[in-house]
PDB file of C-alpha atoms in Angstrom:
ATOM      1  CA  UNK A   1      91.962  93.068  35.200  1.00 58.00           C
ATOM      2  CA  UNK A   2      89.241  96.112  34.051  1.00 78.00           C
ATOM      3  CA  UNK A   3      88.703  97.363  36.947  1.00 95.00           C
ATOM      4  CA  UNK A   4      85.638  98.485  38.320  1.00 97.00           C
ATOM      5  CA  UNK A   5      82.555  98.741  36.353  1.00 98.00           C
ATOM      6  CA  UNK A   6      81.291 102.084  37.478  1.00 97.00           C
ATOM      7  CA  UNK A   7      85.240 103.514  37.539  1.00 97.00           C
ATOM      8  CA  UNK A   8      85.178 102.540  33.424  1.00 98.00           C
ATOM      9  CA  UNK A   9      82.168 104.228  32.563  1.00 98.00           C
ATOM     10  CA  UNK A  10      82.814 107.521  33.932  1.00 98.00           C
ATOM     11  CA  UNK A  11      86.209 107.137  32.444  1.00 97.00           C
ATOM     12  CA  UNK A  12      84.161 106.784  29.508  1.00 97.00           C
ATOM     13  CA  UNK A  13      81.860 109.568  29.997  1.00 98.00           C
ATOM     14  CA  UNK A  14      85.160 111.981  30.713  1.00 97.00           C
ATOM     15  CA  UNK A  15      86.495 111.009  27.300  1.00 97.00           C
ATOM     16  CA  UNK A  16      83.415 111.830  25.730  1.00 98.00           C
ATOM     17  CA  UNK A  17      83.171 115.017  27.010  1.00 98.00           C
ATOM     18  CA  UNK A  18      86.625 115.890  25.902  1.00 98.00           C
ATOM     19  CA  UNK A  19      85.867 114.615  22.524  1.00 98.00           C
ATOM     20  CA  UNK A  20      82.415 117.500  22.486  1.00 98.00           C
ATOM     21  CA  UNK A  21      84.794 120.261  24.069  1.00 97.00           C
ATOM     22  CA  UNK A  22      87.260 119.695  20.833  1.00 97.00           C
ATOM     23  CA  UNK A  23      84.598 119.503  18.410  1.00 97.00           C
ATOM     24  CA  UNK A  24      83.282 122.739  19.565  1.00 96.00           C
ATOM     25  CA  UNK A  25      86.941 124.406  19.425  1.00 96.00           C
ATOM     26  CA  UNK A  26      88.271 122.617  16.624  1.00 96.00           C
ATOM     27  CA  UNK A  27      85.523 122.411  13.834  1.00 95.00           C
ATOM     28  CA  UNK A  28      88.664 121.591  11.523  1.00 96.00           C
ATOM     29  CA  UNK A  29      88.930 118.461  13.180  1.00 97.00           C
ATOM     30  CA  UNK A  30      85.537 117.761  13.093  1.00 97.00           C
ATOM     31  CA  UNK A  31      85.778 114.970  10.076  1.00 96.00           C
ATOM     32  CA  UNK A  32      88.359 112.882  11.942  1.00 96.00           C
ATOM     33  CA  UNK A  33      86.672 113.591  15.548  1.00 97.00           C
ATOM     34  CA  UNK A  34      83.357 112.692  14.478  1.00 97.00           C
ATOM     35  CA  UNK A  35      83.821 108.826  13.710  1.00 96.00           C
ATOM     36  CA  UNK A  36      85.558 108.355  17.118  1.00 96.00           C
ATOM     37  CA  UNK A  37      83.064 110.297  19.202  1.00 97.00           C
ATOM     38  CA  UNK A  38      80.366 107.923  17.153  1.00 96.00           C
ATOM     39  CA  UNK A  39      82.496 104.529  17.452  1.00 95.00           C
ATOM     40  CA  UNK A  40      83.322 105.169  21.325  1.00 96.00           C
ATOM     41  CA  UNK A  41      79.597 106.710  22.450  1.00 96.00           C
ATOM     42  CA  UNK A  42      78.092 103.967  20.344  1.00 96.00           C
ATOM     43  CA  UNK A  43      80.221 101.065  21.882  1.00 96.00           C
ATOM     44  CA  UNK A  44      80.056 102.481  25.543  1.00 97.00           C
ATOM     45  CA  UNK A  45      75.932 102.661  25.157  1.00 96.00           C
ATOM     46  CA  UNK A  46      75.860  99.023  23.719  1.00 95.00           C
ATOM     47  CA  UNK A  47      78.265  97.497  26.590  1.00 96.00           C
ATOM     48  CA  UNK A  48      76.304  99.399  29.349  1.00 95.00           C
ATOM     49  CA  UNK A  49      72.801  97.614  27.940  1.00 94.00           C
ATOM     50  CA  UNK A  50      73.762  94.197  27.660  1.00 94.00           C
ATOM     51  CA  UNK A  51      76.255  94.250  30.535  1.00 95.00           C
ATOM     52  CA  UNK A  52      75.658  97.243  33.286  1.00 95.00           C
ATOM     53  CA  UNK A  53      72.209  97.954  32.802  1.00 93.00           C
ATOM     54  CA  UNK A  54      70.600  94.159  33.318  1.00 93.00           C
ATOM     55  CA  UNK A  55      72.882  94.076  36.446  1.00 92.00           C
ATOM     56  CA  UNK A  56      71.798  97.290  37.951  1.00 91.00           C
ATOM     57  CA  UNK A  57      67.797  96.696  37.073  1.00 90.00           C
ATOM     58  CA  UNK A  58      68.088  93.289  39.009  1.00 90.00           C
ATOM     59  CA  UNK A  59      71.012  93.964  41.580  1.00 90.00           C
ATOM     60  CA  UNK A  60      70.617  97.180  42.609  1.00 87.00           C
ATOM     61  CA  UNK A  61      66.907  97.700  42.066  1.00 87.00           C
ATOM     62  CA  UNK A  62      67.165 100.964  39.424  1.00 88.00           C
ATOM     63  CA  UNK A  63      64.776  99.617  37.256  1.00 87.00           C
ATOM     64  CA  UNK A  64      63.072 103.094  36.073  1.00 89.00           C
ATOM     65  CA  UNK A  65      66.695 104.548  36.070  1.00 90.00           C
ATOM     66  CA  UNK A  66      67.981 102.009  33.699  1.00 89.00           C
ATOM     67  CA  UNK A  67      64.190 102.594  31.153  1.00 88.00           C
ATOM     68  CA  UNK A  68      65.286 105.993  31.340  1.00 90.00           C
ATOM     69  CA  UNK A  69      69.145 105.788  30.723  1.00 90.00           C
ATOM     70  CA  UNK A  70      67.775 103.175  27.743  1.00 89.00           C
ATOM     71  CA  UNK A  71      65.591 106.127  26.348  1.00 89.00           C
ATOM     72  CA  UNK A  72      68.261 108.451  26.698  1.00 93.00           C
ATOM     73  CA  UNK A  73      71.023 105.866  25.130  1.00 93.00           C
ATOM     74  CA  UNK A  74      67.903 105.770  22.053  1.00 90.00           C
ATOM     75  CA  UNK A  75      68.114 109.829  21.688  1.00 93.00           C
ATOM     76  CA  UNK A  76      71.815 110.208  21.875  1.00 95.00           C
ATOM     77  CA  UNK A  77      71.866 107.137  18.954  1.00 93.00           C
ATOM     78  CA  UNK A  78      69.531 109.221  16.336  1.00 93.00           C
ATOM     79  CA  UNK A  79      71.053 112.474  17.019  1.00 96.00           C
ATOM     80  CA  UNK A  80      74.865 110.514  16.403  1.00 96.00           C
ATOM     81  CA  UNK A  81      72.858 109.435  13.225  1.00 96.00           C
ATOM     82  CA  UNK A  82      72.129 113.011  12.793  1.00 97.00           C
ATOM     83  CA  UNK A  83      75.352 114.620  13.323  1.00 97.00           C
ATOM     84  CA  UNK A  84      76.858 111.556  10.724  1.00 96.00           C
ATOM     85  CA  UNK A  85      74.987 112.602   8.113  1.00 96.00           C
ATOM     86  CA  UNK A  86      75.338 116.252   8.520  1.00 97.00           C
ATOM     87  CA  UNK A  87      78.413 118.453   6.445  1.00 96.00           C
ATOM     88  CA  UNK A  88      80.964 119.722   9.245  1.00 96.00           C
ATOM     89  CA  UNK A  89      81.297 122.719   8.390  1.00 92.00           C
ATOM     90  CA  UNK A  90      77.289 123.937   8.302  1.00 95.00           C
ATOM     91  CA  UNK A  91      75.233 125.728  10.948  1.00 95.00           C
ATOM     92  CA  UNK A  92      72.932 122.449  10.788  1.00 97.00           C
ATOM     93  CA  UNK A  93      76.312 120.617  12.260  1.00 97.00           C
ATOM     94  CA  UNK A  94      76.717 123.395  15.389  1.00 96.00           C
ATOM     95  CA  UNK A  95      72.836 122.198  15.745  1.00 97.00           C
ATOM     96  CA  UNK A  96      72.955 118.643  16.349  1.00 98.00           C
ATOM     97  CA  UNK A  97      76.714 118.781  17.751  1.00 98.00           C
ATOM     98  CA  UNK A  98      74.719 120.730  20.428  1.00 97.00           C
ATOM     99  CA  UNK A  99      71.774 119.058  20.423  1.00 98.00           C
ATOM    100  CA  UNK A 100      73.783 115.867  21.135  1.00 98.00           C
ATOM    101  CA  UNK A 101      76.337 117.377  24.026  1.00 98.00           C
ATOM    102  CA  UNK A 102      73.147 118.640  25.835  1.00 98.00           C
ATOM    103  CA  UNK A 103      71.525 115.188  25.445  1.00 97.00           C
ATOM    104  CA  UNK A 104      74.884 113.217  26.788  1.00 98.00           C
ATOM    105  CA  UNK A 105      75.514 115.406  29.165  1.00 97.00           C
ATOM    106  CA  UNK A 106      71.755 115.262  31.207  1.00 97.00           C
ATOM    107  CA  UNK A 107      72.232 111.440  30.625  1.00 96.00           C
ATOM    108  CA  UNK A 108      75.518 111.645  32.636  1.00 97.00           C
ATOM    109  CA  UNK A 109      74.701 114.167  35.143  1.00 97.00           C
ATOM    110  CA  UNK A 110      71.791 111.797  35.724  1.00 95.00           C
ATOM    111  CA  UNK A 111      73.949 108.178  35.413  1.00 95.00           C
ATOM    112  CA  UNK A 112      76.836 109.514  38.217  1.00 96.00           C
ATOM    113  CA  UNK A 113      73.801 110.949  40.803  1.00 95.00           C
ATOM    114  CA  UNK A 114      71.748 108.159  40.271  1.00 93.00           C
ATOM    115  CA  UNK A 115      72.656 104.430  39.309  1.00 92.00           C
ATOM    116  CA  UNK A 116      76.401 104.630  39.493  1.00 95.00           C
ATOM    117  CA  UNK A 117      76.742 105.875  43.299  1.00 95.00           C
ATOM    118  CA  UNK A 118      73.682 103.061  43.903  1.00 93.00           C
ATOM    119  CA  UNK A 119      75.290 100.372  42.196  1.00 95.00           C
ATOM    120  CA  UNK A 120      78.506 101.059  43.935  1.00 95.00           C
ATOM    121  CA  UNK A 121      76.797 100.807  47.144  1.00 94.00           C
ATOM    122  CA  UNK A 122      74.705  97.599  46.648  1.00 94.00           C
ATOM    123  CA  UNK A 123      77.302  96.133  44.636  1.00 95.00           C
ATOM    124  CA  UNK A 124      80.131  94.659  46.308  1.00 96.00           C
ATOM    125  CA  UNK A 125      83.684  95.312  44.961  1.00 96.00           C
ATOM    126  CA  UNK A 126      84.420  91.690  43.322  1.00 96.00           C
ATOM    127  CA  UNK A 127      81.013  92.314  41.663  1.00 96.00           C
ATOM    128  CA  UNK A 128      81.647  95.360  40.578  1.00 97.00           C
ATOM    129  CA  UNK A 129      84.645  94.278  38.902  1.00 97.00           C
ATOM    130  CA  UNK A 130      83.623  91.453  37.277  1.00 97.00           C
ATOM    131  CA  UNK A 131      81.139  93.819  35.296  1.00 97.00           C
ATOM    132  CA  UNK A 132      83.660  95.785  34.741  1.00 97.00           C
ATOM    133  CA  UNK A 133      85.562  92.737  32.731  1.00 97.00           C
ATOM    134  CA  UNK A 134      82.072  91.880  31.057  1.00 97.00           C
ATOM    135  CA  UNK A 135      82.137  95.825  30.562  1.00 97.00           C
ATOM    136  CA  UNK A 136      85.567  95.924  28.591  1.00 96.00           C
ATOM    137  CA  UNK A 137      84.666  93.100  26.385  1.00 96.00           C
ATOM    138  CA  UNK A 138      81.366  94.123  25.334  1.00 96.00           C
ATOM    139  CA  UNK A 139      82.511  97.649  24.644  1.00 96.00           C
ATOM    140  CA  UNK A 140      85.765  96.378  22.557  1.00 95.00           C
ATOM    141  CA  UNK A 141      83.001  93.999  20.720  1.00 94.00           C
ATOM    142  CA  UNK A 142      81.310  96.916  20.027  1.00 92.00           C
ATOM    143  CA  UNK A 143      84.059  99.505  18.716  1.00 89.00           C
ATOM    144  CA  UNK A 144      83.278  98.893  15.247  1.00 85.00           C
ATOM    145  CA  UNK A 145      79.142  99.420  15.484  1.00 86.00           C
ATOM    146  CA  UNK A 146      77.846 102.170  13.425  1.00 86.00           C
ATOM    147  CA  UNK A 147      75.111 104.078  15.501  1.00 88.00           C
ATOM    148  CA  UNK A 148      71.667 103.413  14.294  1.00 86.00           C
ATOM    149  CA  UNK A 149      72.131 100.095  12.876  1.00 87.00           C
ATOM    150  CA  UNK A 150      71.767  97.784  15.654  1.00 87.00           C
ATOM    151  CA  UNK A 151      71.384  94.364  15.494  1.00 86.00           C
ATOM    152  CA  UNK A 152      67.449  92.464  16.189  1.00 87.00           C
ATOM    153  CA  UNK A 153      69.410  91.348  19.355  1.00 89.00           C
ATOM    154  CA  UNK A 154      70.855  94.223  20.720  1.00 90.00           C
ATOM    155  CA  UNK A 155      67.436  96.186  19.985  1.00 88.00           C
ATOM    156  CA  UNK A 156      65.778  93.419  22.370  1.00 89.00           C
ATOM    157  CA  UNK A 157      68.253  94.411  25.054  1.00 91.00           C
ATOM    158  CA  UNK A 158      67.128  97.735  24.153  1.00 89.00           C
ATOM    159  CA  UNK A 159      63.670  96.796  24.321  1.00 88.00           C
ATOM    160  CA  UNK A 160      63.794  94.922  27.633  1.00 88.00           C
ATOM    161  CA  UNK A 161      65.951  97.474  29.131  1.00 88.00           C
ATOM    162  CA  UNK A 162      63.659 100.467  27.950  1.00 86.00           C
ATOM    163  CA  UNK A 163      60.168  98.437  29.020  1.00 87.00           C
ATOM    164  CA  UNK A 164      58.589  97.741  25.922  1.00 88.00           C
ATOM    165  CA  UNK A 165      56.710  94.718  26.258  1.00 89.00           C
ATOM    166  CA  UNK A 166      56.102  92.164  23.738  1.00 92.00           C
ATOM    167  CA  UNK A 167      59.368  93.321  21.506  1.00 89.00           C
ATOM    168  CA  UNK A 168      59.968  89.415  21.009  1.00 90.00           C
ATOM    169  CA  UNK A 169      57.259  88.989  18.717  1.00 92.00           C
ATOM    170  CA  UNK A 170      58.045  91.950  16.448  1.00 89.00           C
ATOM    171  CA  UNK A 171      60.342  92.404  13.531  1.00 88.00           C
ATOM    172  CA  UNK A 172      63.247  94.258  13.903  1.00 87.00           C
ATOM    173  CA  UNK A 173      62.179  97.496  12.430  1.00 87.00           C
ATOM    174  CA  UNK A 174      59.401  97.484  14.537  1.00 89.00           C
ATOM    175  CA  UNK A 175      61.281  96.832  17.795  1.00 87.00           C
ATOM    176  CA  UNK A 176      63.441  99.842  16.453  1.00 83.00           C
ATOM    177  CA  UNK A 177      60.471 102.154  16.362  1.00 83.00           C
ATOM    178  CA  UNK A 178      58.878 101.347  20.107  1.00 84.00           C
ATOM    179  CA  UNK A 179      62.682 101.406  21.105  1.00 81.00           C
ATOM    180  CA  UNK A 180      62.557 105.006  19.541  1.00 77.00           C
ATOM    181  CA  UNK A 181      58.793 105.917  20.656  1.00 78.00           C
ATOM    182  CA  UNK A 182      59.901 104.642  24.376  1.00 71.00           C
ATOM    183  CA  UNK A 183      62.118 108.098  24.746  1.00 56.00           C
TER     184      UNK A 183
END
């Protein structure tokens, strides 16, 4: 058994934030650090839009939180692009490294006042845990993503989760861009 849903992601979220405090120490350790941080922030933000986030728009009536934890998933993605592309050892690095901690960490602060404590309440425990299951598998699905090359399916998720309307119609660049324009 996962466990539950909400327990996993802020497991999650304290990894991640142990991963930004040794990047910040450590900038030797940045070249092996940054492909994790990417792989596990990447895989966590997929799992929570196809799995968490539908469940807590519908079930738990956070609707504008989960459009804004989508836009917020969308900025964390392009600065992860960002910090991919950028040499470890440069200023430019220091930049985007803290660019992308202050990004992840408002999205956070925001996700453990807001829909977490709400979807624990309206959620009942066998609920809660069977997300958490749908959770785990969608995140180890996801481990090997790269961030800003998501799939025409996963950027409808995106889309619908976000509230772009009419994304169905559009190619997938385009969906990519109103995905990106929504935050």
């Amino acid at each position: 058994m996962a466990g539950d849903v909400v327990d996993l992601i802020m497991q999650d979220h304290r990894e991640v934030e142990r991963l930004f405090g040794e990047l910040e120490r450590h900038p030797e350790k940045r070249p092996l650090l940054v492909p994790v941080l990417s792989a596990l922030l990447t895989a966590h933000s997929r799992a929570e839009e196809a799995e968490v986030y539908p469940a807590a728009k519908s079930e738990a009536d956070e609707a504008d939180d989960v459009a804004h934890g989508q836009q917020e998933h969308a900025e964390a993605e392009q600065l992860l692009v960002k910090l991919n592309g950028t040499e470890p050892a440069s200023k430019e690095f220091d930049k985007v490294l803290s660019d992308l901690v202050e990004a992840v960490t408002h999205h956070v602060k925001e996700e453990e006042s807001t829909v977490l404590p709400k979807m624990r309440r309206e959620l009942d425990e066998a609920r809660r845990r069977e997300l958490g299951e749908a959770f785990v598998t969608s995140r180890a699905s996801h481990l090997g993503d790269r961030p800003g090359e998501a799939t025409r399916r996963e950027l409808l998720t995106q889309a619908r989760n976000a509230g772009v309307t009419g994304a169905s119609k559009m190619a997938k660049d385009e969906i990519a861009r109103e995905v990106a324009k929504s935050s």
